[in-house]
Short mmCIF file of C-alpha atoms and ligand atoms in Angstrom, two decimals:
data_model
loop_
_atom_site.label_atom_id
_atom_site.label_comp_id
_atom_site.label_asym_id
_atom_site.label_seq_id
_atom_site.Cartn_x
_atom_site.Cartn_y
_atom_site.Cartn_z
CA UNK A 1 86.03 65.49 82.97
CA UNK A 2 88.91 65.61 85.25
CA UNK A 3 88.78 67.93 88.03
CA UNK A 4 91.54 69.45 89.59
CA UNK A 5 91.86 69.47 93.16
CA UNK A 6 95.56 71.12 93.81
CA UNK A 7 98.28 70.17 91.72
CA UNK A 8 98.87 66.63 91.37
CA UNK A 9 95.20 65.44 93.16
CA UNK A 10 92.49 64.18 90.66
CA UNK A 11 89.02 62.37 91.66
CA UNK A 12 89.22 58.64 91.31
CA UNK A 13 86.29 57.55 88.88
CA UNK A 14 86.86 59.70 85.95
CA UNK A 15 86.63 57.54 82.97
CA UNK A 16 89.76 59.93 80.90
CA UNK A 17 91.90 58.89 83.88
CA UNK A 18 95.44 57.64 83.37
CA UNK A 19 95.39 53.71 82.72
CA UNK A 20 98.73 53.97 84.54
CA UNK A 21 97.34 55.18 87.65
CA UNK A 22 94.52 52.76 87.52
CA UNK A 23 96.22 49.63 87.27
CA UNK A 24 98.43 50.98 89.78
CA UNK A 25 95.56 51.82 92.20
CA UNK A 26 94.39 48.27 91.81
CA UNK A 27 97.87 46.53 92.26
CA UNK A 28 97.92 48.24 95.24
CA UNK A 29 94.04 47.16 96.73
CA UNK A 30 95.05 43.69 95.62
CA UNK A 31 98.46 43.83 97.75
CA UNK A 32 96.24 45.17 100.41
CA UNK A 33 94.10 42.00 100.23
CA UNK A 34 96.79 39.56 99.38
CA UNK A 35 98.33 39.14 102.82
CA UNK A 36 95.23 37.61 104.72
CA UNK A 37 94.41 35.86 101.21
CA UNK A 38 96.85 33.88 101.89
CA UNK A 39 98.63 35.25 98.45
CA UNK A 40 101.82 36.02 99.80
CA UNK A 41 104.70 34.03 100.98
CA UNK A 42 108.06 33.94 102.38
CA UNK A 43 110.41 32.03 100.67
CA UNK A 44 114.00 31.62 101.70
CA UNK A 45 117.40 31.37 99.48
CA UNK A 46 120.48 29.76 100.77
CA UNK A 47 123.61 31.53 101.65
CA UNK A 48 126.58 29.09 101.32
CA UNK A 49 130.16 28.78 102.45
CA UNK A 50 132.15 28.72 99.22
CA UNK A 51 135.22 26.95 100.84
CA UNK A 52 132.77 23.98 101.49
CA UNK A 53 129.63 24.07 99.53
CA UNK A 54 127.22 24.33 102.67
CA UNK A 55 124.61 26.29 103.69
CA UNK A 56 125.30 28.90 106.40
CA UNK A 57 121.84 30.52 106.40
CA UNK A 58 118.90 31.70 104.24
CA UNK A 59 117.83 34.96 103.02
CA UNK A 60 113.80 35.81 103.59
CA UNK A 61 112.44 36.94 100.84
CA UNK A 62 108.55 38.18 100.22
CA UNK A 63 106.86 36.36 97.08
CA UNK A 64 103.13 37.47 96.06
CA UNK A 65 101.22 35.58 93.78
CA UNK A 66 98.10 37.30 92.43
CA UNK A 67 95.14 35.42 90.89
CA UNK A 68 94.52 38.54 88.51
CA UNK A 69 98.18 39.55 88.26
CA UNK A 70 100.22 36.72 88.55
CA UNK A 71 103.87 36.70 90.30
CA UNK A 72 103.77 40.06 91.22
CA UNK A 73 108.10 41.07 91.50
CA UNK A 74 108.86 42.98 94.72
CA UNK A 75 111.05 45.12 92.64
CA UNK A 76 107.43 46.58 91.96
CA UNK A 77 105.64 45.57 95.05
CA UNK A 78 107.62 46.58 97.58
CA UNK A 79 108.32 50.17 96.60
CA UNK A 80 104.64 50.77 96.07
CA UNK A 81 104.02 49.17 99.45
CA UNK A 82 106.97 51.40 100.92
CA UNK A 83 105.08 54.56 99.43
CA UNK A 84 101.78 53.79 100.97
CA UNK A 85 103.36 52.89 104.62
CA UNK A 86 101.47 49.35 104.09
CA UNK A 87 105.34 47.96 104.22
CA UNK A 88 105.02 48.28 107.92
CA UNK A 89 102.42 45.59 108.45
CA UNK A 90 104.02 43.36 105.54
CA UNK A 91 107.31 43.61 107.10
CA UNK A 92 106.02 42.56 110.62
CA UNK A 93 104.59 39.37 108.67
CA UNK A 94 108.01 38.88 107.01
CA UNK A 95 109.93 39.00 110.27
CA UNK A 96 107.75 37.03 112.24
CA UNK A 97 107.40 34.37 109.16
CA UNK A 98 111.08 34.19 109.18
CA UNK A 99 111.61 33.99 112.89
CA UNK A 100 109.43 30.38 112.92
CA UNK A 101 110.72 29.09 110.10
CA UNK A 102 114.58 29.80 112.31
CA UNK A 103 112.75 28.09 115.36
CA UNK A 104 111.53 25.10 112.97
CA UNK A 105 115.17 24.64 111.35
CA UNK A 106 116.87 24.86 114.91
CA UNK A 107 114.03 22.64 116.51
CA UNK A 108 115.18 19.95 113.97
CA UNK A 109 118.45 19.86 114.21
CA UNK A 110 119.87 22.40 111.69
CA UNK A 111 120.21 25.60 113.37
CA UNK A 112 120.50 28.15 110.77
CA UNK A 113 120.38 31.85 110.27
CA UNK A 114 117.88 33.77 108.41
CA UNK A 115 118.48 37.25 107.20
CA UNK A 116 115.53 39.42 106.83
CA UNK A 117 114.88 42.63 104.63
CA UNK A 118 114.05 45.66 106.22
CA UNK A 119 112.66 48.80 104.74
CA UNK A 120 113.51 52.29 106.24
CA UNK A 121 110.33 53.45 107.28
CA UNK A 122 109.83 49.88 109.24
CA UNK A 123 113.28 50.46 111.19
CA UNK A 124 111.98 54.06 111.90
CA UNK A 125 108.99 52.71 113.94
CA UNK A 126 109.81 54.21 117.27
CA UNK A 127 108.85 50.63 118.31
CA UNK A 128 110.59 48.72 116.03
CA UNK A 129 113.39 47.66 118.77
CA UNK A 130 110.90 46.45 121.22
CA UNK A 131 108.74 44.65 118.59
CA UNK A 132 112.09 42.77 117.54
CA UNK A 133 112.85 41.66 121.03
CA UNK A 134 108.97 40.73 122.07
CA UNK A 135 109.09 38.52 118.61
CA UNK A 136 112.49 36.80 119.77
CA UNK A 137 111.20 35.81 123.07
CA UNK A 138 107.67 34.84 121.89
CA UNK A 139 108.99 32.47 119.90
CA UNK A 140 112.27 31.46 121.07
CA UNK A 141 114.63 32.36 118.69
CA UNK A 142 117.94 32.69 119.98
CA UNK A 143 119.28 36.27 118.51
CA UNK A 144 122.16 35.32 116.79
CA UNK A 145 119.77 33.42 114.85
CA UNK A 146 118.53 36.26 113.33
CA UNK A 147 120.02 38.97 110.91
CA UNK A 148 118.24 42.15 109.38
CA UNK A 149 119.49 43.91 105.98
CA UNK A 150 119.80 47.65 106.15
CA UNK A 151 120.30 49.19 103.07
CA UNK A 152 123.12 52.59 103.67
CA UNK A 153 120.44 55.00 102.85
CA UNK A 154 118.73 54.26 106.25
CA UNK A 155 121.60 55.26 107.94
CA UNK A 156 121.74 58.50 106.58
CA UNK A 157 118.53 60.64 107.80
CA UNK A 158 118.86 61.16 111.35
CA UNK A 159 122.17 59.16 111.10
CA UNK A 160 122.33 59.91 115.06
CA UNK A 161 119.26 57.99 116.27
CA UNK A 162 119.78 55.31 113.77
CA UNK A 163 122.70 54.74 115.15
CA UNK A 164 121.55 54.54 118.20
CA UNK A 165 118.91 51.90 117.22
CA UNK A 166 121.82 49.88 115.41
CA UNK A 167 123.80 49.78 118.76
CA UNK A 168 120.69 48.32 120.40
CA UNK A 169 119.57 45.72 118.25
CA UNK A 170 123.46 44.68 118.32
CA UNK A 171 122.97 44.25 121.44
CA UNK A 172 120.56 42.39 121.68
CA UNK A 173 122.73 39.94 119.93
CA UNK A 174 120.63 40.31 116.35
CA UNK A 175 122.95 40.61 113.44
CA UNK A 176 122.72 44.00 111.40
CA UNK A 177 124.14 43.11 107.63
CA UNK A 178 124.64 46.33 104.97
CA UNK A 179 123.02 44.81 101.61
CA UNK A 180 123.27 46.09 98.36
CA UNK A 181 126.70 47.42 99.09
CA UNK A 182 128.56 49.68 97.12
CA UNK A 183 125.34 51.32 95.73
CA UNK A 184 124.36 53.93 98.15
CA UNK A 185 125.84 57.22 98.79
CA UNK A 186 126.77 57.26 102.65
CA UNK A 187 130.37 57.75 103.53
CA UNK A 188 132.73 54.82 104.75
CA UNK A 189 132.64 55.83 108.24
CA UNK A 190 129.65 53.70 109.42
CA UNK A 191 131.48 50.58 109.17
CA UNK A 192 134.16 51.79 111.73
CA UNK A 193 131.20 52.96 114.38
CA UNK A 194 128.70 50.72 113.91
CA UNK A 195 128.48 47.39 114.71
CA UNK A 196 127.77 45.67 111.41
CA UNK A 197 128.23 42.10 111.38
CA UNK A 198 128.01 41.57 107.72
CA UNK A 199 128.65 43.41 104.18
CA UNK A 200 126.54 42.15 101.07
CA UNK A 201 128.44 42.90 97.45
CA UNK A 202 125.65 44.35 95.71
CA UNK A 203 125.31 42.10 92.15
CA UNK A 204 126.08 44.64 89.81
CA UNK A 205 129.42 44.33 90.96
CA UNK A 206 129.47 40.53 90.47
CA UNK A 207 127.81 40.17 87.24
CA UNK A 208 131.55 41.53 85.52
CA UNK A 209 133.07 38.99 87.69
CA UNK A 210 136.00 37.29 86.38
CA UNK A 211 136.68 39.87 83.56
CA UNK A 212 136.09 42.96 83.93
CA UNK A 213 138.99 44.99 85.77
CA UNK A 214 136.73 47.59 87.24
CA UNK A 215 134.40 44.75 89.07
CA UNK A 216 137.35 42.64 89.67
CA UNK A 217 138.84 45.44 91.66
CA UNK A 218 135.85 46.79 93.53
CA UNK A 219 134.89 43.80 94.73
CA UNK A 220 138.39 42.75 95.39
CA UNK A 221 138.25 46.02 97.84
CA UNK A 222 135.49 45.48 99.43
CA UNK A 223 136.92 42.10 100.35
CA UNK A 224 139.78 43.31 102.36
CA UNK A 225 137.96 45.87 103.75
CA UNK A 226 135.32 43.57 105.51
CA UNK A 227 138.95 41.43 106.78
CA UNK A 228 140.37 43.95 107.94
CA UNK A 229 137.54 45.70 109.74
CA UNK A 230 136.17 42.04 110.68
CA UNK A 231 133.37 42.16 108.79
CA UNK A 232 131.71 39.27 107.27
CA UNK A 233 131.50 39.88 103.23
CA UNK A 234 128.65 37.97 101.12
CA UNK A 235 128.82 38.12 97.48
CA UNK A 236 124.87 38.43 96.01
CA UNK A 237 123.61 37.28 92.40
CA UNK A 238 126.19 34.74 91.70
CA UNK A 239 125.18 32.81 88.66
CA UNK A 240 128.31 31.00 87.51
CA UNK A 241 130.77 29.03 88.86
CA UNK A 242 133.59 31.13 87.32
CA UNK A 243 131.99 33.53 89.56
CA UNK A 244 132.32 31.77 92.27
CA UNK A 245 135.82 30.46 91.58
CA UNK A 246 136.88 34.42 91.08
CA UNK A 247 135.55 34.91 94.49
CA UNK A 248 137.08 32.01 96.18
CA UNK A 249 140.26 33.77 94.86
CA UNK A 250 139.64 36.67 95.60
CA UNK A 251 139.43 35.32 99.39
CA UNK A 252 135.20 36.24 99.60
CA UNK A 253 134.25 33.57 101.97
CA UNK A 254 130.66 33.36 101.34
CA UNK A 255 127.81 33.87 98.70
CA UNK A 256 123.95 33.76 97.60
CA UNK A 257 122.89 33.35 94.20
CA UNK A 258 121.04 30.97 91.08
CA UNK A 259 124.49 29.02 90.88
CA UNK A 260 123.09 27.76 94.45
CA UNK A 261 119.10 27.97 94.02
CA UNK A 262 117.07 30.45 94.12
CA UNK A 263 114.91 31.61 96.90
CA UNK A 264 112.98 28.36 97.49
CA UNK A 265 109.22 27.44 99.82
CA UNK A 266 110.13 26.36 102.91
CA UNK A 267 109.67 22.76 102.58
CA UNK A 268 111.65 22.91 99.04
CA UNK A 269 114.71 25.10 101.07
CA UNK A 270 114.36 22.30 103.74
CA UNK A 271 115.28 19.69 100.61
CA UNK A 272 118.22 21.74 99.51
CA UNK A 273 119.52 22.03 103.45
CA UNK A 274 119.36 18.18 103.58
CA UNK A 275 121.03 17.59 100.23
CA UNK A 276 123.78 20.20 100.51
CA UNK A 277 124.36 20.20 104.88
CA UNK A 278 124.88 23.48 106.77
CA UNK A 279 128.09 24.59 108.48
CA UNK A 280 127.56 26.36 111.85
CA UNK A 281 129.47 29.05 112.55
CA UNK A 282 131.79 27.70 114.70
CA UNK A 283 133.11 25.17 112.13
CA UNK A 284 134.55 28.15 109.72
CA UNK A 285 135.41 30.83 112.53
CA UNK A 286 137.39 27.99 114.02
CA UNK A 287 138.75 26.81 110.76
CA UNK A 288 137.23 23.28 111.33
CA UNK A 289 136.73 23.48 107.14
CA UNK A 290 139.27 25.50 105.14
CA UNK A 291 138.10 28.41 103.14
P1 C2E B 311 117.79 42.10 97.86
O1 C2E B 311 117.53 42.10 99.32
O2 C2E B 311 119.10 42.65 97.40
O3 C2E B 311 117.61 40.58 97.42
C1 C2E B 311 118.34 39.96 96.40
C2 C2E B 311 117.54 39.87 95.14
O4 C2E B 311 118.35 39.29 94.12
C3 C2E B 311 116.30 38.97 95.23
O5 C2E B 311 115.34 39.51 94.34
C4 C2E B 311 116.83 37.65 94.71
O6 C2E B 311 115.81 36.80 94.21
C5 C2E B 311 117.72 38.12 93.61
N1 C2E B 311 118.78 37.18 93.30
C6 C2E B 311 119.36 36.27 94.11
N2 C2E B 311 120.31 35.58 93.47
C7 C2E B 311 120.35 36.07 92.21
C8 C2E B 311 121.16 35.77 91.05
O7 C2E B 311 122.03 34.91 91.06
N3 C2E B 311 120.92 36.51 89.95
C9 C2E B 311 119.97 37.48 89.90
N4 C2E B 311 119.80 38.14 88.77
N5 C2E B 311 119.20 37.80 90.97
C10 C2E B 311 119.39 37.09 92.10
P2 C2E B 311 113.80 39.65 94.76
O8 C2E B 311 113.37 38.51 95.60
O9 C2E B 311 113.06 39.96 93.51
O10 C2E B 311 113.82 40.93 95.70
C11 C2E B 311 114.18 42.18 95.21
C12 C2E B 311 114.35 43.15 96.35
O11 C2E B 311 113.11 43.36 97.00
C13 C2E B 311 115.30 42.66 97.44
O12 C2E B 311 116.64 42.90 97.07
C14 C2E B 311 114.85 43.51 98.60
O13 C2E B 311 115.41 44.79 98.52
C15 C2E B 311 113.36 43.61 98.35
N6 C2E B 311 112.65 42.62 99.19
C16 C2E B 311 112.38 41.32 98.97
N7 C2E B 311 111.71 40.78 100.01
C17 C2E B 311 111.59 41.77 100.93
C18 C2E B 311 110.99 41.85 102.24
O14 C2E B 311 110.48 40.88 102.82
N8 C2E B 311 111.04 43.09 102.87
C19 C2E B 311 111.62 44.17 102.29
N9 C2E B 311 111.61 45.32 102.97
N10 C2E B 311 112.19 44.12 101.08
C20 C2E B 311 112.17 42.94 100.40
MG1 MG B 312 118.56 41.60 100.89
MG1 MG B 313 120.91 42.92 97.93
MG1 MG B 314 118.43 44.95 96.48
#
């Protein structure tokens, strides 16, 4: 017996209900409970210098593993929690999870960047700005330490005060990176206005990489565009060194994927930053190591 209350809005303990919906409604109660569980975690996936195999900074990215549901992918996790507004409160956990673990690596030696993910309705918080900066000086992160990954869509609703809120966490000296790009539907014209230190090649356009024309010359585009418009370029999802070769050629300078590692714990990244070195900044803008 299934009562309708409005189109769409059914009440919860009917036994004919949708299994769907069900399972659904409990993924989500678990996710709710996962956090102070101690279920989720951050883990962190190098981004290297291709010129000279060495870690220029890490990518944060959420992991959740369920007793009841196992690894739980954020390709399912986080849209559900970006639904329900619960993204807001995981995100804050993210960023300030990712900020130590930058303190940590500087604090011994390594100073690295990390790159964080963040969702549209989280960079909408009207406090989002202030949060960022109160995090940076709580824990002493310098801001160039830190880089956020805006996806193009979040420029596009009230494009105005977005960027507005760009221009101010620029200033602030955080990096703001475009990721997955190539897949949205904004215009161009951001990347001439906005400061954006940093373009990620989304990995549908990699996977083609060396052979197919199409990828070969998208990517090849996108390339000379971040050059010329002084924009660092990454290269995501790069699983094979003829990959990577075809982006060394292609004059991509640096990129993230399984042909590196994984994301990894943070003790395990740690490992792979000790085995494989890091490159500061300064080394490759200065041409210290050829590209
Ligand atoms: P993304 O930000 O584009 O992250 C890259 C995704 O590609 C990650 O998937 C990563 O594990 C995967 N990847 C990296 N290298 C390779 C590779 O060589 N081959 C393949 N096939 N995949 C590779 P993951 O961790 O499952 O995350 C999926 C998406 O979920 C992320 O895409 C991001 O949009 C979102 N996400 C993850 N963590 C967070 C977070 O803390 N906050 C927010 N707002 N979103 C997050
Ligand atoms: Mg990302
Ligand atoms: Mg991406
Ligand atoms: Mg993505």
């Amino acid at each position: 017996r299934v009562k309708e209350r409005g189109r769409g809005h059914y009440s919860f303990y009917q036994p004919q209900m949708n299994s769907g919906l069900l399972s659904r409604m409990k993924l989500e109660h678990a996710m709710r409970q996962a956090l102070e569980h101690g279920r989720m975690a951050v883990y962190f996936q190098p981004q290297v210098h291709i010129g000279s195999n060495r870690i220029v900074g890490a990518e944060a990215l959420l992991r959740w593993n369920d007793p009841e549901f196992g690894m739980v992918s954020p390709g399912v996790f986080i849209p559900m929690a970006e639904e329900s507004g619960y993204i807001v409160t995981l995100g804050a956990w993210v960023l300030e999870q990712s900020i130590c673990e930058a303190v940590r690596w500087s604090v011994g030696g390594r100073p690295l960047k990390v790159s964080v993910n963040v969702s549209a309705l989280e960079f909408r918080q009207p406090d989002f700005v202030e949060r960022l900066q109160q995090l940076l000086s709580r824990h002493g992160l310098q801001a160039h330490l830190l880089e956020l990954e805006l996806t193009e869509s979040i420029l596009l609703q009230d494009a105005h005060e977005m960027a507005a809120r760009v221009r101010s966490i620029a200033e602030l000296g955080v990096g703001l990176v475009i990721d997955d790009f190539g897949t949205g539907y904004s215009s161009l014209g951001y990347l001439k206005k906005l400061p954006i230190a940093k373009i990620k090649i989304d990995q549908s356009f990699v996977r083609g990489l060396p052979q197919d024309p199409g990828d070969r010359a998208i990517v090849s585009a996108i390339i000379s565009m971040g050059k010329a418009l002084g924009t660092e370029v990454v290269a995501e999802g790069v699983e094979t060194s003829a990959q990577r070769d075809c982006l060394q050629s292609l004059q991509c300078q640096f990129f993230q994927g399984f042909l590196c590692s994984p994301g990894l714990p943070a003790e395990a990244f740690d490992a792979r930053m000790r085995e494989m070195g890091v490159l500061q900044e300064d080394d490759w803008h200065c041409g210290v190591v050829a590209d």
